[in-house]
Short mmCIF file of C-alpha atoms and ligand atoms in Angstrom, two decimals:
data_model
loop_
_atom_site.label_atom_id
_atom_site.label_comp_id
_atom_site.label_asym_id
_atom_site.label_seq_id
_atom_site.Cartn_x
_atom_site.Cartn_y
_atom_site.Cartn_z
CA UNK A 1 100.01 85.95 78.12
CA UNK A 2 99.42 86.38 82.62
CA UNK A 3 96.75 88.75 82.75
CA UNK A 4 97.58 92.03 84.63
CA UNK A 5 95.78 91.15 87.91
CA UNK A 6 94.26 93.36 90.42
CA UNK A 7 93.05 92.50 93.86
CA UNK A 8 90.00 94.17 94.87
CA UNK A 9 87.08 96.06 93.11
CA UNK A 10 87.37 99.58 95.55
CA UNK A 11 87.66 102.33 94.40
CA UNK A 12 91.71 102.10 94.49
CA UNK A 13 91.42 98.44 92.28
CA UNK A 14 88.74 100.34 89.63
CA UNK A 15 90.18 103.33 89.21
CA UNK A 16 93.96 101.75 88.45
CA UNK A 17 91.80 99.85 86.14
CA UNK A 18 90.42 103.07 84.18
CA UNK A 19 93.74 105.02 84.40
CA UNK A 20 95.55 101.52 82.98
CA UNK A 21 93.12 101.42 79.99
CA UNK A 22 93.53 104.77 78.79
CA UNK A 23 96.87 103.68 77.87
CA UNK A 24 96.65 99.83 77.44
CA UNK A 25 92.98 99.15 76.12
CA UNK A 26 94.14 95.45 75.11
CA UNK A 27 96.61 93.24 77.52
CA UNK A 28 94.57 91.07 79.88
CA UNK A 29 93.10 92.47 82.98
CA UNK A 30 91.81 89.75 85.44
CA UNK A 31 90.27 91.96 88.60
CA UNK A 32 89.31 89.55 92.24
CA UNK A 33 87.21 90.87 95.09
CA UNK A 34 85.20 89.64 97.95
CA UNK A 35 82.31 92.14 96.70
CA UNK A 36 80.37 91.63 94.26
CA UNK A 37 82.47 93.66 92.07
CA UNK A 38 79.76 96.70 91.69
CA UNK A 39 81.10 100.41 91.56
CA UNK A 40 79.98 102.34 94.32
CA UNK A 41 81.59 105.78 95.80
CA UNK A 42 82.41 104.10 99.67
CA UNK A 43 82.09 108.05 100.77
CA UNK A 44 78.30 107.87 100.61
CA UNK A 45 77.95 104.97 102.73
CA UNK A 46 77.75 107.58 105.76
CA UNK A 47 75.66 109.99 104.00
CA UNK A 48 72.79 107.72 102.32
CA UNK A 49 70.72 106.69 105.84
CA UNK A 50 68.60 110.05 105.96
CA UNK A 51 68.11 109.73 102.19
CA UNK A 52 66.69 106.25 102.38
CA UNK A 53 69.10 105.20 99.91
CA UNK A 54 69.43 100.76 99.21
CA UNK A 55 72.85 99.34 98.60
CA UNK A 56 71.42 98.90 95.12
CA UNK A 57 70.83 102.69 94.68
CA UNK A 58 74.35 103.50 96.12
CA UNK A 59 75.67 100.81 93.37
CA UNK A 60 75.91 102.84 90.24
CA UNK A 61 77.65 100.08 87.79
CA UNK A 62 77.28 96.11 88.05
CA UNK A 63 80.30 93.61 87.87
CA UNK A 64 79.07 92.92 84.64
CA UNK A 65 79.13 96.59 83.18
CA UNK A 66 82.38 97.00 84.78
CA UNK A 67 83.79 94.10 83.26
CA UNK A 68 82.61 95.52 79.73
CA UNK A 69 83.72 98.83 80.26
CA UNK A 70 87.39 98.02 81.67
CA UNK A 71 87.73 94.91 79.02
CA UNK A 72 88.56 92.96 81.97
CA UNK A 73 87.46 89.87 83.65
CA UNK A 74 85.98 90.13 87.08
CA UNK A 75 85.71 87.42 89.57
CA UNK A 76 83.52 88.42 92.32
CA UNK A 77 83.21 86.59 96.02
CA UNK A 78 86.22 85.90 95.01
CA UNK A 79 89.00 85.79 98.24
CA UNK A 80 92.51 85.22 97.43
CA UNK A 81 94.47 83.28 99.88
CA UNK A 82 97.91 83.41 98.78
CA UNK A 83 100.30 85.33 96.79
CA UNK A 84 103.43 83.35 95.62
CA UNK A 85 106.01 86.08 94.06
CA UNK A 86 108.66 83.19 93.15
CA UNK A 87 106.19 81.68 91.03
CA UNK A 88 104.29 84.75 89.54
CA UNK A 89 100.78 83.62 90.40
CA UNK A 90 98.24 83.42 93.27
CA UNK A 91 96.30 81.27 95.43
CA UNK A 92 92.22 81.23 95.14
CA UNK A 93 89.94 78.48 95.74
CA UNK A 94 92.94 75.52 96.20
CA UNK A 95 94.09 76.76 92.73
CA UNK A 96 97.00 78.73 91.11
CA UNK A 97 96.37 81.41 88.87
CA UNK A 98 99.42 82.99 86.93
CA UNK A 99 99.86 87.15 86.94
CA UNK A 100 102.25 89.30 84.69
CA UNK A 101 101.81 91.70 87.27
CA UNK A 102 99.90 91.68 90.38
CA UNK A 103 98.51 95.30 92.15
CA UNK A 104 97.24 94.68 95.91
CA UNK A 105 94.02 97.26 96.13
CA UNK A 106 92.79 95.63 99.11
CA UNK A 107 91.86 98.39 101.40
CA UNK A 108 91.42 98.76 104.82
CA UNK A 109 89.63 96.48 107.66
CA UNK A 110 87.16 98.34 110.71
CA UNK A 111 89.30 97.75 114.22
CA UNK A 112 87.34 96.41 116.84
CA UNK A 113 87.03 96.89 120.18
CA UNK A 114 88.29 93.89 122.59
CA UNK A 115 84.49 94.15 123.63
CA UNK A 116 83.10 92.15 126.90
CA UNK A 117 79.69 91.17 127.15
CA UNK A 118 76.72 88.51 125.24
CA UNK A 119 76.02 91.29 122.40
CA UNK A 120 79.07 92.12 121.74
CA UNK A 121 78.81 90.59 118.45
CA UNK A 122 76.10 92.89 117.71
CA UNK A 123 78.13 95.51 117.27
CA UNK A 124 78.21 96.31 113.67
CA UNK A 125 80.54 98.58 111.10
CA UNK A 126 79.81 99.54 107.90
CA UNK A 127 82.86 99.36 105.34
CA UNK A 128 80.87 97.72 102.30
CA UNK A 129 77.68 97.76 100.65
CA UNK A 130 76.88 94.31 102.46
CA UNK A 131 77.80 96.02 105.80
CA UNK A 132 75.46 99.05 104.89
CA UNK A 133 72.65 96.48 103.59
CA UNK A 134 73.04 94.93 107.31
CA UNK A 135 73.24 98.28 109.04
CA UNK A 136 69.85 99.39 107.50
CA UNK A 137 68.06 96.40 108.07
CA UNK A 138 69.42 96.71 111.93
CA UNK A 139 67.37 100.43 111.80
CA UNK A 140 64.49 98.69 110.58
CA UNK A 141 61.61 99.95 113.01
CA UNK A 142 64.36 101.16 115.72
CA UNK A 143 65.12 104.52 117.51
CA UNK A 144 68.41 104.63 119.45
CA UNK A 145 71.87 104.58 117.80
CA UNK A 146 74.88 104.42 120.09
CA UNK A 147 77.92 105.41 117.62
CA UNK A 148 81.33 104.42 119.20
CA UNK A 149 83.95 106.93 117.59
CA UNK A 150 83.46 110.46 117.30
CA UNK A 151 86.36 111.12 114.35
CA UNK A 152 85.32 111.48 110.56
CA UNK A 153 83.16 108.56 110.09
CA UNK A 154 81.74 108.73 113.76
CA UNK A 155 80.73 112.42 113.40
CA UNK A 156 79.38 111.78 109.72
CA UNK A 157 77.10 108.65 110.76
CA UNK A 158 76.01 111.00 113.66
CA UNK A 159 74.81 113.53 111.45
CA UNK A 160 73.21 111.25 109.06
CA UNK A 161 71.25 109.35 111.51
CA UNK A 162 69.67 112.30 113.40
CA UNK A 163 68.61 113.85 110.02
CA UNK A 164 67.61 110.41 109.42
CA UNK A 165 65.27 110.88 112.69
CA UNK A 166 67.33 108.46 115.08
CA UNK A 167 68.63 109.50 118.36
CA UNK A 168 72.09 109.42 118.46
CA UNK A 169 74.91 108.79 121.20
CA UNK A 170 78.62 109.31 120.64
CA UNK A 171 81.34 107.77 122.96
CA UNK A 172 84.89 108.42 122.64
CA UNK A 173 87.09 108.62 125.22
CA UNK A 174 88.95 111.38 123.95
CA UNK A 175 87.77 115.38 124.83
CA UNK A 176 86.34 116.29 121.53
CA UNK A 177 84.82 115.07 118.27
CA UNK A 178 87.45 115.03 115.04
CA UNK A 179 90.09 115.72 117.50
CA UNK A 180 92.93 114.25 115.39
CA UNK A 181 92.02 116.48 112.27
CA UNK A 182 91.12 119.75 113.48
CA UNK A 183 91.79 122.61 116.33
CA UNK A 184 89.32 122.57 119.37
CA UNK A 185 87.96 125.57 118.39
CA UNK A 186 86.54 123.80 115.39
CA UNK A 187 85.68 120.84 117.00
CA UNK A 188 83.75 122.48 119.60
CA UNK A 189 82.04 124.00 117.27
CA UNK A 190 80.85 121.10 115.54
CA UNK A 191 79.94 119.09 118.78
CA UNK A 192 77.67 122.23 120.00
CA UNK A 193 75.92 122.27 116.38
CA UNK A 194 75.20 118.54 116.24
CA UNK A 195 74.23 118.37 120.00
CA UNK A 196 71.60 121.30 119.45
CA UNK A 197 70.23 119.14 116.98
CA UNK A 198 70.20 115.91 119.75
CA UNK A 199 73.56 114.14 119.52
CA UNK A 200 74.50 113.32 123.38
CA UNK A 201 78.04 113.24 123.49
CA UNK A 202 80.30 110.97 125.96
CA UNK A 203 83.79 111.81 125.89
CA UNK A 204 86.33 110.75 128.35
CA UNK A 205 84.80 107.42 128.85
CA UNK A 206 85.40 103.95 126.53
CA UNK A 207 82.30 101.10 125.89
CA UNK A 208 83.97 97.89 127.87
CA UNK A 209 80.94 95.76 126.78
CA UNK A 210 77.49 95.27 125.26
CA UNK A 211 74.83 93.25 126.69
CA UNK A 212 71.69 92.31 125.24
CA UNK A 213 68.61 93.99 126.82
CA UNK A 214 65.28 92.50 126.20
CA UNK A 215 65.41 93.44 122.14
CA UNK A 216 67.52 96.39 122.86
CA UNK A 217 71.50 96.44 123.69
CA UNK A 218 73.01 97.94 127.04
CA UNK A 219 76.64 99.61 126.84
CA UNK A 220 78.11 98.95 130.04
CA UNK A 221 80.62 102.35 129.84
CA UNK A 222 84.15 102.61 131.41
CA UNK A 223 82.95 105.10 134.18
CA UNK A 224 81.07 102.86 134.94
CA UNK A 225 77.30 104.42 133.62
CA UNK A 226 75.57 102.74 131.26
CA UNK A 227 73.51 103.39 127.92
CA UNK A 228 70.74 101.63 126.19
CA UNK A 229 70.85 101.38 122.28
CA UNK A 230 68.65 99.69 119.74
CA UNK A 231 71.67 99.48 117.73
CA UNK A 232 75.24 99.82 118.02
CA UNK A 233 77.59 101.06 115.51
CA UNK A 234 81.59 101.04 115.96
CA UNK A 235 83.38 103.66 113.63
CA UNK A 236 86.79 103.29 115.85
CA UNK A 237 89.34 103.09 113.01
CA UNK A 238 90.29 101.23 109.91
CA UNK A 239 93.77 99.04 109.97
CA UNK A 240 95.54 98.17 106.18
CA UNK A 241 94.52 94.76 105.35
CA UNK A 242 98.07 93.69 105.12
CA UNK A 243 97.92 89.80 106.08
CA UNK A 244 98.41 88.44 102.44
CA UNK A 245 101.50 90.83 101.58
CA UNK A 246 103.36 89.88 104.98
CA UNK A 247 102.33 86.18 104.30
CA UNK A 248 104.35 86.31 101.00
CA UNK A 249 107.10 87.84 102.71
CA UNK A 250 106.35 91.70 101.41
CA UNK A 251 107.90 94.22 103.57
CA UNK A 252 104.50 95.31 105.39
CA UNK A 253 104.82 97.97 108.50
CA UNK A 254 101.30 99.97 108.75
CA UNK A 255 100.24 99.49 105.33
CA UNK A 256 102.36 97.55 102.47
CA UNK A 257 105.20 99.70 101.91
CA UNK A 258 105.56 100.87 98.43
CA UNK A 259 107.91 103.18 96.53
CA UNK A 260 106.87 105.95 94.44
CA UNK A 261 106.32 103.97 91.45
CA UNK A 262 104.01 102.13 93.78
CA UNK A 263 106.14 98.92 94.08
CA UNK A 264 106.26 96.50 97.00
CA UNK A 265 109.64 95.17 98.00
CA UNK A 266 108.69 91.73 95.13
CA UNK A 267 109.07 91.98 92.06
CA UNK A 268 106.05 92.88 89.75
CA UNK A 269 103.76 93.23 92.58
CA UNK A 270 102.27 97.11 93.44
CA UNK A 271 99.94 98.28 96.38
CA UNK A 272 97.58 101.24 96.23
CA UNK A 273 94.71 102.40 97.87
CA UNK A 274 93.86 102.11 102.04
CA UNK A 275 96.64 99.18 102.31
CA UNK A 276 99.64 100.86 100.86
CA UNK A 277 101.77 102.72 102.62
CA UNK A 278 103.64 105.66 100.36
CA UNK A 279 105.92 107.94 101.55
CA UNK A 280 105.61 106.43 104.89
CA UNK A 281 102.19 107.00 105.44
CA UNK A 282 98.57 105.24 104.86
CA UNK A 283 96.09 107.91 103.93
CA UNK A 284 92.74 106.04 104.27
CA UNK A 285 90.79 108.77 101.83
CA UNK A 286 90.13 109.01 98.22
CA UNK A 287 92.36 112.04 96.86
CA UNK A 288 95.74 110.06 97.63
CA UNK A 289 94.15 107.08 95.87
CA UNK A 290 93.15 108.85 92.99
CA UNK A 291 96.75 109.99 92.93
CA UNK A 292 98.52 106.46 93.29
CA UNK A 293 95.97 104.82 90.84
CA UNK A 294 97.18 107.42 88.32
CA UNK A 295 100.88 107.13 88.79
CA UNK A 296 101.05 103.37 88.96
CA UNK A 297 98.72 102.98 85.65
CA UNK A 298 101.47 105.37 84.26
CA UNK A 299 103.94 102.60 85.11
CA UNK A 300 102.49 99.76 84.70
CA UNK A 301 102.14 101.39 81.02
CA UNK A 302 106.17 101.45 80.86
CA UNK A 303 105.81 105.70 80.78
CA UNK A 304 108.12 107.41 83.51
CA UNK A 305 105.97 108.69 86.86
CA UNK A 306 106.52 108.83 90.49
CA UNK A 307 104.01 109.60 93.15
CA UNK A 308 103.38 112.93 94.08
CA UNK A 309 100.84 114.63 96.14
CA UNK A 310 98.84 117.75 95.27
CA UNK A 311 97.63 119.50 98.79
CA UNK A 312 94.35 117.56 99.30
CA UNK A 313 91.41 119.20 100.99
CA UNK A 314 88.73 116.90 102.92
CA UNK A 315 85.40 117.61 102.94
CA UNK A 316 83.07 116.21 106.07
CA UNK A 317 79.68 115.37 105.54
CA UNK A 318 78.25 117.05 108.43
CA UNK A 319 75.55 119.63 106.94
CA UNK A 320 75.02 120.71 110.75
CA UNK A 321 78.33 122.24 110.53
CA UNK A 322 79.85 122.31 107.74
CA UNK A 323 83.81 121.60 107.85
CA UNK A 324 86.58 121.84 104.79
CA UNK A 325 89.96 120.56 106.45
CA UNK A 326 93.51 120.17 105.20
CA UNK A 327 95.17 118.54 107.78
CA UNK A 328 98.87 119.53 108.08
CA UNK A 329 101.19 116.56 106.87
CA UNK A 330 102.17 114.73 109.78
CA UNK A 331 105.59 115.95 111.76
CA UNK A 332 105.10 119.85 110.48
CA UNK A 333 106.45 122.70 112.32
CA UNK A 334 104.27 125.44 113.21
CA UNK A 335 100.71 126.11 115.06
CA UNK A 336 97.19 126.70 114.14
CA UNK A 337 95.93 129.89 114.31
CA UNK A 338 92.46 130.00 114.94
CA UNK A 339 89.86 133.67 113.88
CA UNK A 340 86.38 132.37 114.94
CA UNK A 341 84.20 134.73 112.64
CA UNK A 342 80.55 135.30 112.19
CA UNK A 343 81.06 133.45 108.81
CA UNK A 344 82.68 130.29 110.97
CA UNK A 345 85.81 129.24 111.92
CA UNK A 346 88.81 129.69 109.79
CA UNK A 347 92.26 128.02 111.51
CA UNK A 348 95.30 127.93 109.79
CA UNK A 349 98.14 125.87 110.10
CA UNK A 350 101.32 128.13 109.70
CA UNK A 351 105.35 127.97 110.42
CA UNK A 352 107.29 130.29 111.86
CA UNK A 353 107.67 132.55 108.66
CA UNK A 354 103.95 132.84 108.18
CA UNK A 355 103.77 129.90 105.94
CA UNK A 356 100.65 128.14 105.23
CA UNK A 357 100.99 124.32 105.94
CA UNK A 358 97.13 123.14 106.44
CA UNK A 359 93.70 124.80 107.07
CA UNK A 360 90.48 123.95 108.44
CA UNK A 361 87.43 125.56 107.43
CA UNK A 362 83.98 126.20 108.79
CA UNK A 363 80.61 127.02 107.42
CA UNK A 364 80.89 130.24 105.13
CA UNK A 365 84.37 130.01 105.13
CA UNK A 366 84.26 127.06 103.59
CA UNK A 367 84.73 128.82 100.66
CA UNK A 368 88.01 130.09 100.80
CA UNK A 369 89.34 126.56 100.02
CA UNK A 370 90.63 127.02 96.76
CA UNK A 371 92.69 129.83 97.37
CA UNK A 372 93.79 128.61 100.28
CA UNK A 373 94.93 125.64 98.08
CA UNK A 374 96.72 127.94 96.10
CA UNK A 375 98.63 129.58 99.09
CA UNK A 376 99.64 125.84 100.18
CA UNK A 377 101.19 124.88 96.71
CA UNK A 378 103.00 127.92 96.84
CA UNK A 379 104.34 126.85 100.54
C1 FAD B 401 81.83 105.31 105.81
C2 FAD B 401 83.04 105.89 105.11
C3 FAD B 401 83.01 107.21 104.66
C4 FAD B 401 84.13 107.74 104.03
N1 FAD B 401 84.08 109.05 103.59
C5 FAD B 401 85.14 109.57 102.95
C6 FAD B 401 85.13 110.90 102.45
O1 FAD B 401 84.15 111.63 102.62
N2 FAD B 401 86.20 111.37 101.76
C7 FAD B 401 87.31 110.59 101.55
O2 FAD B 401 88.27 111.06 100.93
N3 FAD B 401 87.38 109.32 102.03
C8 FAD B 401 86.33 108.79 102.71
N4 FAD B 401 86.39 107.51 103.17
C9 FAD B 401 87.58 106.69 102.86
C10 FAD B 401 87.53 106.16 101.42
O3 FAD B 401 86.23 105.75 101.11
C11 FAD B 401 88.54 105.02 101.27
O4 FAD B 401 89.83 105.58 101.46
C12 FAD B 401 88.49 104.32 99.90
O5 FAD B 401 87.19 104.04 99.49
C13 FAD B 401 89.33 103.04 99.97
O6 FAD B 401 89.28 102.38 98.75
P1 FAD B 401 90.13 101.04 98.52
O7 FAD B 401 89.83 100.61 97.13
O8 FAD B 401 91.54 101.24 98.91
O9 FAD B 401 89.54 99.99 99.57
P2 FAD B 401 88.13 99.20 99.59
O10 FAD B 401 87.04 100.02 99.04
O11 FAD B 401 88.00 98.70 100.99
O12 FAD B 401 88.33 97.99 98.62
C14 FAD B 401 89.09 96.86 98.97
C15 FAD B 401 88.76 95.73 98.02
O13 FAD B 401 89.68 94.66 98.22
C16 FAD B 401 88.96 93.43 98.21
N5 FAD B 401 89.78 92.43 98.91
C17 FAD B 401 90.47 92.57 100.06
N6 FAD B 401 91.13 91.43 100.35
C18 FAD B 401 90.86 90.56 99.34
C19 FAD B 401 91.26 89.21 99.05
N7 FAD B 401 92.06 88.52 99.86
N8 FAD B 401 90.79 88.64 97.93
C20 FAD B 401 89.95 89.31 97.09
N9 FAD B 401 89.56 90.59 97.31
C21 FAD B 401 90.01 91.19 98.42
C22 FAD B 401 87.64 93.81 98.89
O14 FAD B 401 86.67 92.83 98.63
C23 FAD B 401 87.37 95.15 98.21
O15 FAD B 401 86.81 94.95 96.95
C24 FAD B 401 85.29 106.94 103.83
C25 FAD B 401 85.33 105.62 104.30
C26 FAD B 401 84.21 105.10 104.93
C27 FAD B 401 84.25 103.67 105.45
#
């Protein structure tokens, strides 16, 4: 019998896997990634600097453990170049392999910047435990970090790498740091805490290019100033890796559009995780994965399920400032209203009959999440 295959070990590939066994402990499971096919949580990549933490302390599970636990076979360094839905099977090293089903878990890639300039190549992201392997040894014996991005990863790294003992520069051209998840108030309260601890911020301006600089790196900035960094990290963005799906003629817009069984527009072939696209949105975090991993093992067991989302809270790793947010779903109605207390800031999102659609939380209040969570189920 085709194994059940899954493309990629994330957590979105690994954690269809343990959903799926819980109800199917024997059919075939056949799991490719371009990792090495560890478990890791990718959350603590930007948390793990200060810490001193290896890619091989971050790793909590090998390929090998993972295969035993899952009853699976795992083929790591694996890439899979083509998906053939007429024929059932897939492309990898100039050979066909056959699937019974076939789940895309293939997350997301870093965008980069159309960057000018000889170092521009320098420029590192870190997305993987490779990338955070290469990102530490990049720190090795340096001081200056220029971070380009202030949203959630931006702002975590930030806060990492001072507490690490770096000096840290931010540039985004926007006005404020997380501005697409939470109300200035909040943000300006974050950007004050972290800069009292020695984050310089640049907003308003974009990097145009990096030049080396002796051993260092110079920013050349788009008001024209520039910055010197030892290192230079760009947390601008992920995109859906969606280049295999379109390539098989999936229907692809910003991630691969699935249903709420988690089905792609061929037949037998799912998407979960940072590259699908459910209910007409990619939600690059782990709650919504957690969600569609659950649902589609559900289906792929032949039980009835369709993808539904609880509200789901984000917490940011900045211990400078603390932040719980629940972003309103995209397109709501209504307006944040914002109490800045001597506990922190607590904003919340409501319509125009006083209903609660999303919250953000600071310090202190930070604990007011779960009834708030309550009040938004209710909504
Ligand atoms: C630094 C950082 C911090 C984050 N912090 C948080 C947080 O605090 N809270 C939160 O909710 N979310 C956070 N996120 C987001 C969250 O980690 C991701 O949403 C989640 O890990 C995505 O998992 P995934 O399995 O979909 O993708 P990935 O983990 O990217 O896995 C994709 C897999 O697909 C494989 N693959 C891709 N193409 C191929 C191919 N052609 N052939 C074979 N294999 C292939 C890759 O090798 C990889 O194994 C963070 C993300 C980052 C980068």
């Amino acid at each position: 019998m085709s194994p059940l295959i899954i493309i990629g070990s994330g957590l979105a590939g690994f954690t269809l896997a343990r959903e799926w066994r819980k109800l199917d402990p024997a059919t075939p499971l056949h799991i490719f990634t371009c990792d090495d096919g560890e478990f890791y949580s990718k959350p603590m990549l930007s948390n793990a600097i200060a810490g001193g933490k290896s890619a091989a302390q971050l790793a909590t599970k090998t390929a090998t453990q993972m295969a035993q636990e899952l009853n699976a076979e795992i083929s790591a360094h694996t890439e899979i170049s083509a998906i053939h839905p007429d024929r059932h099977s897939i492309g990898v090293n100039g050979q066909e392999i056959a699937y019974s089903r076939l789940v895309l878990a293939q997350g997301a890639d870093p965008i980069r910047l159309p960057l000018r300039g000889n170092g521009a190549d320098a420029v590192l992201s870190v997305n993987n435990l490779d990338d955070y392997t290469h990102f530490r040894a990049a720190l090795e014996g340096k001081k200056r970090v220029a971070v380009l991005g202030g949203g959630l990863i931006g702002c975590e790294f930030a806060n990492d790498l001072l507490a690490g003992g770096f000096s840290v520069d931010v540039i985004d051209p926007g006005t404020r740091p997380l501005s697409t998840l939470l109300p200035a108030e909040a943000s300006l309260k974050l950007q004050e805490a972290l800069g009292k601890q020695g984050v310089s911020w640049h907003f308003g301006v974009k990097a145009d290019a990096v030049e080396h600089s002796g051993n260092a790196l110079q920013l050349k900035l788009s008001d024209g100033s520039t910055l010197d960094a030892d290192v230079v990290l760009s947390a601008i963005g992920l995109r859906s890796r969606t280049a295999l799906a379109a390539a098989a003629g999936i229907t692809i817009n910003r991630g691969i559009v699935v249903d709420n069984q988690l089905k792609t527009s061929a037949p037998d072939i799912y998407a979960i995780g940072d590259c699908a696209e459910a209910q007409g949105k990619v939600l690059l975090f782990v709650m919504p994965l957690m969600q569609q991993a659950r649902t589609l093992a559900k289906v792929l067991a032949g039980t009835e399920a369709e993808l539904s989302y609880p509200a789901m809270p984000v917490v940011i790793k900045t211990p400078a400032y603390p932040i719980t947010v629940c972003p309103p779903p995209i397109g709501s109605e209504g307006s944040w209203k914002v109490e800045s207390t001597p506990q922190g800031v607590r904003a919340l999102f409501l319509d125009g009959a006083d209903r609660l659609h999303g919250f953000a939380l600071t310090e202190q209040t930070t604990s007011e999440k779960n009834n708030l969570v309550l009040q938004l189920e209710k909504a």
